[in-house]
Short mmCIF file of C-alpha atoms and ligand atoms in Angstrom, two decimals:
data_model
loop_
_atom_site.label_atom_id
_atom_site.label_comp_id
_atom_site.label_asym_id
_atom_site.label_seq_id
_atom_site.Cartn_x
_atom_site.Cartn_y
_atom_site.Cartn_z
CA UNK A 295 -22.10 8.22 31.60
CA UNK A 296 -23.92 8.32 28.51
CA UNK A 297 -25.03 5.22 27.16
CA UNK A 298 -24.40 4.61 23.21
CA UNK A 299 -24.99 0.67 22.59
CA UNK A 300 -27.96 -1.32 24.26
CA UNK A 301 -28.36 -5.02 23.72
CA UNK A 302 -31.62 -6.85 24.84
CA UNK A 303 -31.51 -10.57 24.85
CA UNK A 304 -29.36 -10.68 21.37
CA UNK A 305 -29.31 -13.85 19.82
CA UNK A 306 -27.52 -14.53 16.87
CA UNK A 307 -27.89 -18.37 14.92
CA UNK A 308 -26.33 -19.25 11.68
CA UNK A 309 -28.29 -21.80 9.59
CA UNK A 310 -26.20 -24.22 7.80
CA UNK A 311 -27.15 -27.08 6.05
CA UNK A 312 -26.07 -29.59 8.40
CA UNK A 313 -27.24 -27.85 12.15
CA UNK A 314 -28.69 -24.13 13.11
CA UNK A 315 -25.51 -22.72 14.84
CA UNK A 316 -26.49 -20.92 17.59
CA UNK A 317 -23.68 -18.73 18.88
CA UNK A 318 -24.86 -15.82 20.56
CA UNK A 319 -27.65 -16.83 23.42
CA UNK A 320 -29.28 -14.21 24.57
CA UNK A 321 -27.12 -11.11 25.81
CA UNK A 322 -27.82 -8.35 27.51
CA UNK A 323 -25.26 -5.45 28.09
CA UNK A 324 -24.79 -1.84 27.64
CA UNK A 325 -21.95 -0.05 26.55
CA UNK A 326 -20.90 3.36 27.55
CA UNK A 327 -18.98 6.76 26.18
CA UNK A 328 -15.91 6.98 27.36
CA UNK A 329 -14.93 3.43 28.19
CA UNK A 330 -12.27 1.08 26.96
CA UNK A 331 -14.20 -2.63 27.10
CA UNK A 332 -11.70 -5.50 26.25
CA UNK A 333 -13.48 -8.28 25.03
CA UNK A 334 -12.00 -11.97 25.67
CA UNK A 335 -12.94 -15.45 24.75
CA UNK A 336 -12.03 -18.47 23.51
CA UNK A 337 -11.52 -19.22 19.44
CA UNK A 338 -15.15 -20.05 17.96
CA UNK A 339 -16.85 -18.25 20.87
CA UNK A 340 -18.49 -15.54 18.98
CA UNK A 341 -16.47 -12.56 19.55
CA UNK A 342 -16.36 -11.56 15.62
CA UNK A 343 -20.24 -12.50 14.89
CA UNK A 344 -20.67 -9.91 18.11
CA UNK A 345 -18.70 -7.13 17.06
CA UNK A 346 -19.87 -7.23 13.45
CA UNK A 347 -23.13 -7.23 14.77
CA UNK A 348 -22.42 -4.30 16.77
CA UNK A 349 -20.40 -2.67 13.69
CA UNK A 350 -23.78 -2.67 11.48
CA UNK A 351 -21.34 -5.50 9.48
CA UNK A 352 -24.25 -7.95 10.32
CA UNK A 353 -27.50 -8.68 11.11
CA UNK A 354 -28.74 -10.08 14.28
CA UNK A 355 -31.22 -13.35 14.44
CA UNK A 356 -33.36 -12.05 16.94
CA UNK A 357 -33.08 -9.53 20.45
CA UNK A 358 -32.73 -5.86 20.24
CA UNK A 359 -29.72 -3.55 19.24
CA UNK A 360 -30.23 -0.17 20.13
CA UNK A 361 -27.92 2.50 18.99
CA UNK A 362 -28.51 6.03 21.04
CA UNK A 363 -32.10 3.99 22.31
CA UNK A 364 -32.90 3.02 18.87
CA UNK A 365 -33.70 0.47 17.16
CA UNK A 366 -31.19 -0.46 14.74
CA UNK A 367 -33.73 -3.43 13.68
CA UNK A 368 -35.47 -2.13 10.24
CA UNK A 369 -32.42 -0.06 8.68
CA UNK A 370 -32.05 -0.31 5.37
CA UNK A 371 -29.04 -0.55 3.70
CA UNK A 372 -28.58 2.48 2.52
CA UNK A 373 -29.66 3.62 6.31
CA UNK A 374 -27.21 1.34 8.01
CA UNK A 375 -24.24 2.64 5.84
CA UNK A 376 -24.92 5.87 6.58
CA UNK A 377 -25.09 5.06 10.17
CA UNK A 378 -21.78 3.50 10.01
CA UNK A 379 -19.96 5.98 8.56
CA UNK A 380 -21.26 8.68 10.98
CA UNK A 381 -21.25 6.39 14.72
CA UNK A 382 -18.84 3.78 13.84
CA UNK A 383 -14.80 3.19 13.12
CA UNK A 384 -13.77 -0.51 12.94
CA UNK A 385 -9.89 -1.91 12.67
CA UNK A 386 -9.75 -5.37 11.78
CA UNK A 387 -6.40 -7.29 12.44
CA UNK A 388 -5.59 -7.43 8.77
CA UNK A 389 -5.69 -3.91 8.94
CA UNK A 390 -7.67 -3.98 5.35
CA UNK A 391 -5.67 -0.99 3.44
CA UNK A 392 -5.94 -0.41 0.03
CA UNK A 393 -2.75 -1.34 -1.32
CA UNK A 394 -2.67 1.00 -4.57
CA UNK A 395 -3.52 3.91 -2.19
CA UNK A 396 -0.98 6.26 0.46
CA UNK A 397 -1.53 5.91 3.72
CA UNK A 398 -3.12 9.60 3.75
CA UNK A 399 -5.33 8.59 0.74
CA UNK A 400 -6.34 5.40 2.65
CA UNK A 401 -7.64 7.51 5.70
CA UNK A 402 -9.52 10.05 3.05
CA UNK A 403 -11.37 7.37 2.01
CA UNK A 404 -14.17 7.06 4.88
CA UNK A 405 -14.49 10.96 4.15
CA UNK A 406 -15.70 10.55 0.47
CA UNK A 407 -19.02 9.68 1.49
CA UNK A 408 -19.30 11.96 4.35
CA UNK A 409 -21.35 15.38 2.90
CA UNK A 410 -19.92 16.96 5.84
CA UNK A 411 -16.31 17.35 4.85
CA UNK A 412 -15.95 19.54 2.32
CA UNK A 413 -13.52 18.40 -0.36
CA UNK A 414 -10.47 20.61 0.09
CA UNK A 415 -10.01 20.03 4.04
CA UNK A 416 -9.60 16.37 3.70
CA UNK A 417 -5.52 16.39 3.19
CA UNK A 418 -5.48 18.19 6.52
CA UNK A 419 -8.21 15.99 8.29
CA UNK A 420 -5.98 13.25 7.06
CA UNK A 421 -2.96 14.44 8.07
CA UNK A 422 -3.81 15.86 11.43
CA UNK A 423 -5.11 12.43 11.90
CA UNK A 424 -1.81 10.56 10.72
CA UNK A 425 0.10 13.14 13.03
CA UNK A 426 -2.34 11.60 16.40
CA UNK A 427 -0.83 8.15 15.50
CA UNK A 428 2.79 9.54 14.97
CA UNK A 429 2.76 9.00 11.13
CA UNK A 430 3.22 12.42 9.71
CA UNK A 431 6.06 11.12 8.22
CA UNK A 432 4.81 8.45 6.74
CA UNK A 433 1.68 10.18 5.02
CA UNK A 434 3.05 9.41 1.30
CA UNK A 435 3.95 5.60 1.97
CA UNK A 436 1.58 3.18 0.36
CA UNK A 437 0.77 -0.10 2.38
CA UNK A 438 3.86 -2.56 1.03
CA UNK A 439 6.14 0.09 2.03
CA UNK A 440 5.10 0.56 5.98
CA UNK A 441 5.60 -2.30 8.91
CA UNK A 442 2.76 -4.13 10.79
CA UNK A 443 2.55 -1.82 13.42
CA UNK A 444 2.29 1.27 11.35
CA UNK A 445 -0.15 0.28 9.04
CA UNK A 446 -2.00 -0.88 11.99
CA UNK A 447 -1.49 3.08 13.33
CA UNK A 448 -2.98 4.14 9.44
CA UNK A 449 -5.96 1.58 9.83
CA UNK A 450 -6.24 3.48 12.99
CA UNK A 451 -6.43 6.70 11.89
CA UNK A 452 -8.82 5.54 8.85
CA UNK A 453 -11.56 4.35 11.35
CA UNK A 454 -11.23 8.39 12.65
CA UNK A 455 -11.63 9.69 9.66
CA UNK A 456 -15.76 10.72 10.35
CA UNK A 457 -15.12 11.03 14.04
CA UNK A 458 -17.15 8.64 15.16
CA UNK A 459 -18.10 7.69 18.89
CA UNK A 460 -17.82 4.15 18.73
CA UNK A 461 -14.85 2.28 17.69
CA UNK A 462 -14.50 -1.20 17.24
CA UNK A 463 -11.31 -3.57 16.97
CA UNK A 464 -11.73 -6.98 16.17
CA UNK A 465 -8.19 -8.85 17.80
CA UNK A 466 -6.20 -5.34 16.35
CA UNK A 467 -2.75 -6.97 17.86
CA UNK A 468 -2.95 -10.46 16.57
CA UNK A 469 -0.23 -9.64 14.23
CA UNK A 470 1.83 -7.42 15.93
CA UNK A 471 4.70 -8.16 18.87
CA UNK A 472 4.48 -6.85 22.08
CA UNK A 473 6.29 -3.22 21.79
CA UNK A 474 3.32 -2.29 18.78
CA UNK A 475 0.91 -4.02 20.94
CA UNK A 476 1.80 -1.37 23.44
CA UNK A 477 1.81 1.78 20.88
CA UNK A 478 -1.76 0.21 19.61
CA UNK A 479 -3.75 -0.23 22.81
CA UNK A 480 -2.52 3.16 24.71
CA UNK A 481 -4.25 4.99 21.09
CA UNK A 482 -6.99 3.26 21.77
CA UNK A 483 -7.31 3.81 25.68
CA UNK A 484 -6.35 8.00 24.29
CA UNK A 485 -9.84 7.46 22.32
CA UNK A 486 -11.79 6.37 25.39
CA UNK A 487 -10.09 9.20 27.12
CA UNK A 488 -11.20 11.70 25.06
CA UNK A 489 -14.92 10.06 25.11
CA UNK A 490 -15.17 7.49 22.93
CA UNK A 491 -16.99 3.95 23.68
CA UNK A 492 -14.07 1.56 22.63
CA UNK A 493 -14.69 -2.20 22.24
CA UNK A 494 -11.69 -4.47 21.79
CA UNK A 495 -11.68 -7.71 21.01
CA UNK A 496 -7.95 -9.10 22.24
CA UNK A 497 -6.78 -12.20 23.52
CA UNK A 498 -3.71 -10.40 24.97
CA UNK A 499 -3.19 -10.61 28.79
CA UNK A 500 -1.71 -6.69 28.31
CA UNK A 501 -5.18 -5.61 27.57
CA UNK A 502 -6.92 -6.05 30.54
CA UNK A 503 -4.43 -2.69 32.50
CA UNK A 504 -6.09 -0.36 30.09
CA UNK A 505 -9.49 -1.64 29.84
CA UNK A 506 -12.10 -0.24 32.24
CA UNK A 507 -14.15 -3.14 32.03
CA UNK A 508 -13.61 -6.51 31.25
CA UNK A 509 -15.64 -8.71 29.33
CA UNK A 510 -15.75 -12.72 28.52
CA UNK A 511 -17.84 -14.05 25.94
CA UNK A 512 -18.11 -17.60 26.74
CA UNK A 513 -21.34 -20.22 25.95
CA UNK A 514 -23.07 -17.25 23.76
CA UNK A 515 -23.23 -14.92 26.84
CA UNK A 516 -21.60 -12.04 27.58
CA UNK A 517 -20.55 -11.47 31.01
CA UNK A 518 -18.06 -8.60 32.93
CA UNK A 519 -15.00 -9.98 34.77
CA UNK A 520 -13.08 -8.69 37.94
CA UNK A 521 -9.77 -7.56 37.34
N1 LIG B 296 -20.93 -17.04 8.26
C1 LIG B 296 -20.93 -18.09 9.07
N2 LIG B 296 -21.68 -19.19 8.80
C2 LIG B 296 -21.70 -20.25 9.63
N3 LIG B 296 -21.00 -20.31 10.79
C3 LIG B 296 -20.23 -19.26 11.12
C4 LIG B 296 -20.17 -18.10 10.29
N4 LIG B 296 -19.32 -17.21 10.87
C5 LIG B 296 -18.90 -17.78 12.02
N5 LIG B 296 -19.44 -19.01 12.17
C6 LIG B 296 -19.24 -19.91 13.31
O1 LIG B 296 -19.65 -19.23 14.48
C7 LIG B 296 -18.76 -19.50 15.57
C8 LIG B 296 -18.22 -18.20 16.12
O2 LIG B 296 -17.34 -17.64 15.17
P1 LIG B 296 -16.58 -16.25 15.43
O3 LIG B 296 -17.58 -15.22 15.76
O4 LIG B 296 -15.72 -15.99 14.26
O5 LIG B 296 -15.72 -16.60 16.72
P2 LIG B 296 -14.41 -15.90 17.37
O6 LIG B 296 -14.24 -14.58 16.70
O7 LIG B 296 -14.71 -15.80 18.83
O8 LIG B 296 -13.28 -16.83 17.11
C9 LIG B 296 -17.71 -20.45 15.05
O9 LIG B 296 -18.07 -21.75 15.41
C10 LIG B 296 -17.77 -20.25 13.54
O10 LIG B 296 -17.40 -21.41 12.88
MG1 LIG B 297 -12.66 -13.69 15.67
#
């Protein structure tokens, strides 16, 4: 298996006034294509300062994070952005939609910066990609007008929108009962599946039957756990 994400003794502090908070301790772990990893961990642990780190969302203190076996150390800005639009998708648990935009303008969005997609196929793009997460239907709806679980599914489809190979969610279920649970993590397991590297941050028990590797991120170290 090809291996996308590399992490060599990451550390990650944040410096407040009162103490340096040091949360991430040194980890070392690879992540491969085509894998579902669920991520676990108590609250505070350090599972959202990881995967924005691993999102390009943040920067890490000190360690190595190598994307395709480079360095991801001295992007730039401009550099990391564009790296994030073409490697990475990321659903939060808030979903994040624009609430004056349709749910098929929402997942165009991603594709306005991407040189690659020419203007007049991104209805389809969006559309085909609203179809994988069984909202054809629902393509004209704006936020407001679309339940927890659906907008979830549109958040979903946004994070497609470039095709990227890695997608993160960050607790993607925290909101949602058990039946959208269900809908949500069997998409994601589809995008492993089809050769993805999926990282999931969930505290859900349900996660761990479609994960191929468990992980627990617990005293700033990340470690895999037997089913
Ligand atoms: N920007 C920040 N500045 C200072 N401390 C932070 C910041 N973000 C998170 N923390 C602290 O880092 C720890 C880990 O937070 P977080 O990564 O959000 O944990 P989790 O997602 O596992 O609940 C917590 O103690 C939190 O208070
Ligand atoms: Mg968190």
């Amino acid at each position: 298996m090809t291996k996308i994400i590399e992490l060599i003794n990451l550390k990650k502090e944040y410096k407040t006034p009162k103490e340096n908070l040091e949360v991430l301790k040194g980890i070392n772990y690879s992540f491969e294509q085509g894998k579902l990893y669920a991520i676990k961990g108590h609250s505070g642990s350090g599972k959202t300062t990881l995967v924005r780190i691993l999102g390009l969302m943040d920067d890490l203190t000190s360690g190595e994070y190598l994307l395709y076996n480079k360095t991801t150390k001295s992007l730039s800005d401009k550099e990391s952005s564009y790296y994030r639009m073409k490697h990475i998708g990321f659903i939060f648990q808030e979903y994040n939609l624009n609430p004056y935009l349709k749910a098929y303008e929402n997942v165009i969005v991603p594709m306005l910066i991407n040189k690659k997609i020419k203007p007049q196929n991104r209805l389809s793009k969006a559309e085909n990609l609203l179809s994988d997460v069984g909202l054809f239907e629902r393509k004209d709806h704006f936020p407001k007008e679309l339940s927890g679980g659906e907008q979830q599914r549109v958040a979903i489809a946004r994070a497609l929108a470039n095709n990227p190979d890695i997608i993160i969610a960050d607790e993607p279920t925290g909101n949602l009962d058990k039946k959208n649970e269900k809908i949500i993590f069997k998409i994601l397991k589809q995008m492993a599946e089809s050769g993805k590297c999926v990282i999931v941050v969930s505290h859900s028990d349900e996660i761990s039957s479609y994960a191929d590797v468990n992980l627990l991120l617990e005293d700033g170290l990340l470690s895999e756990v037997k089913k």
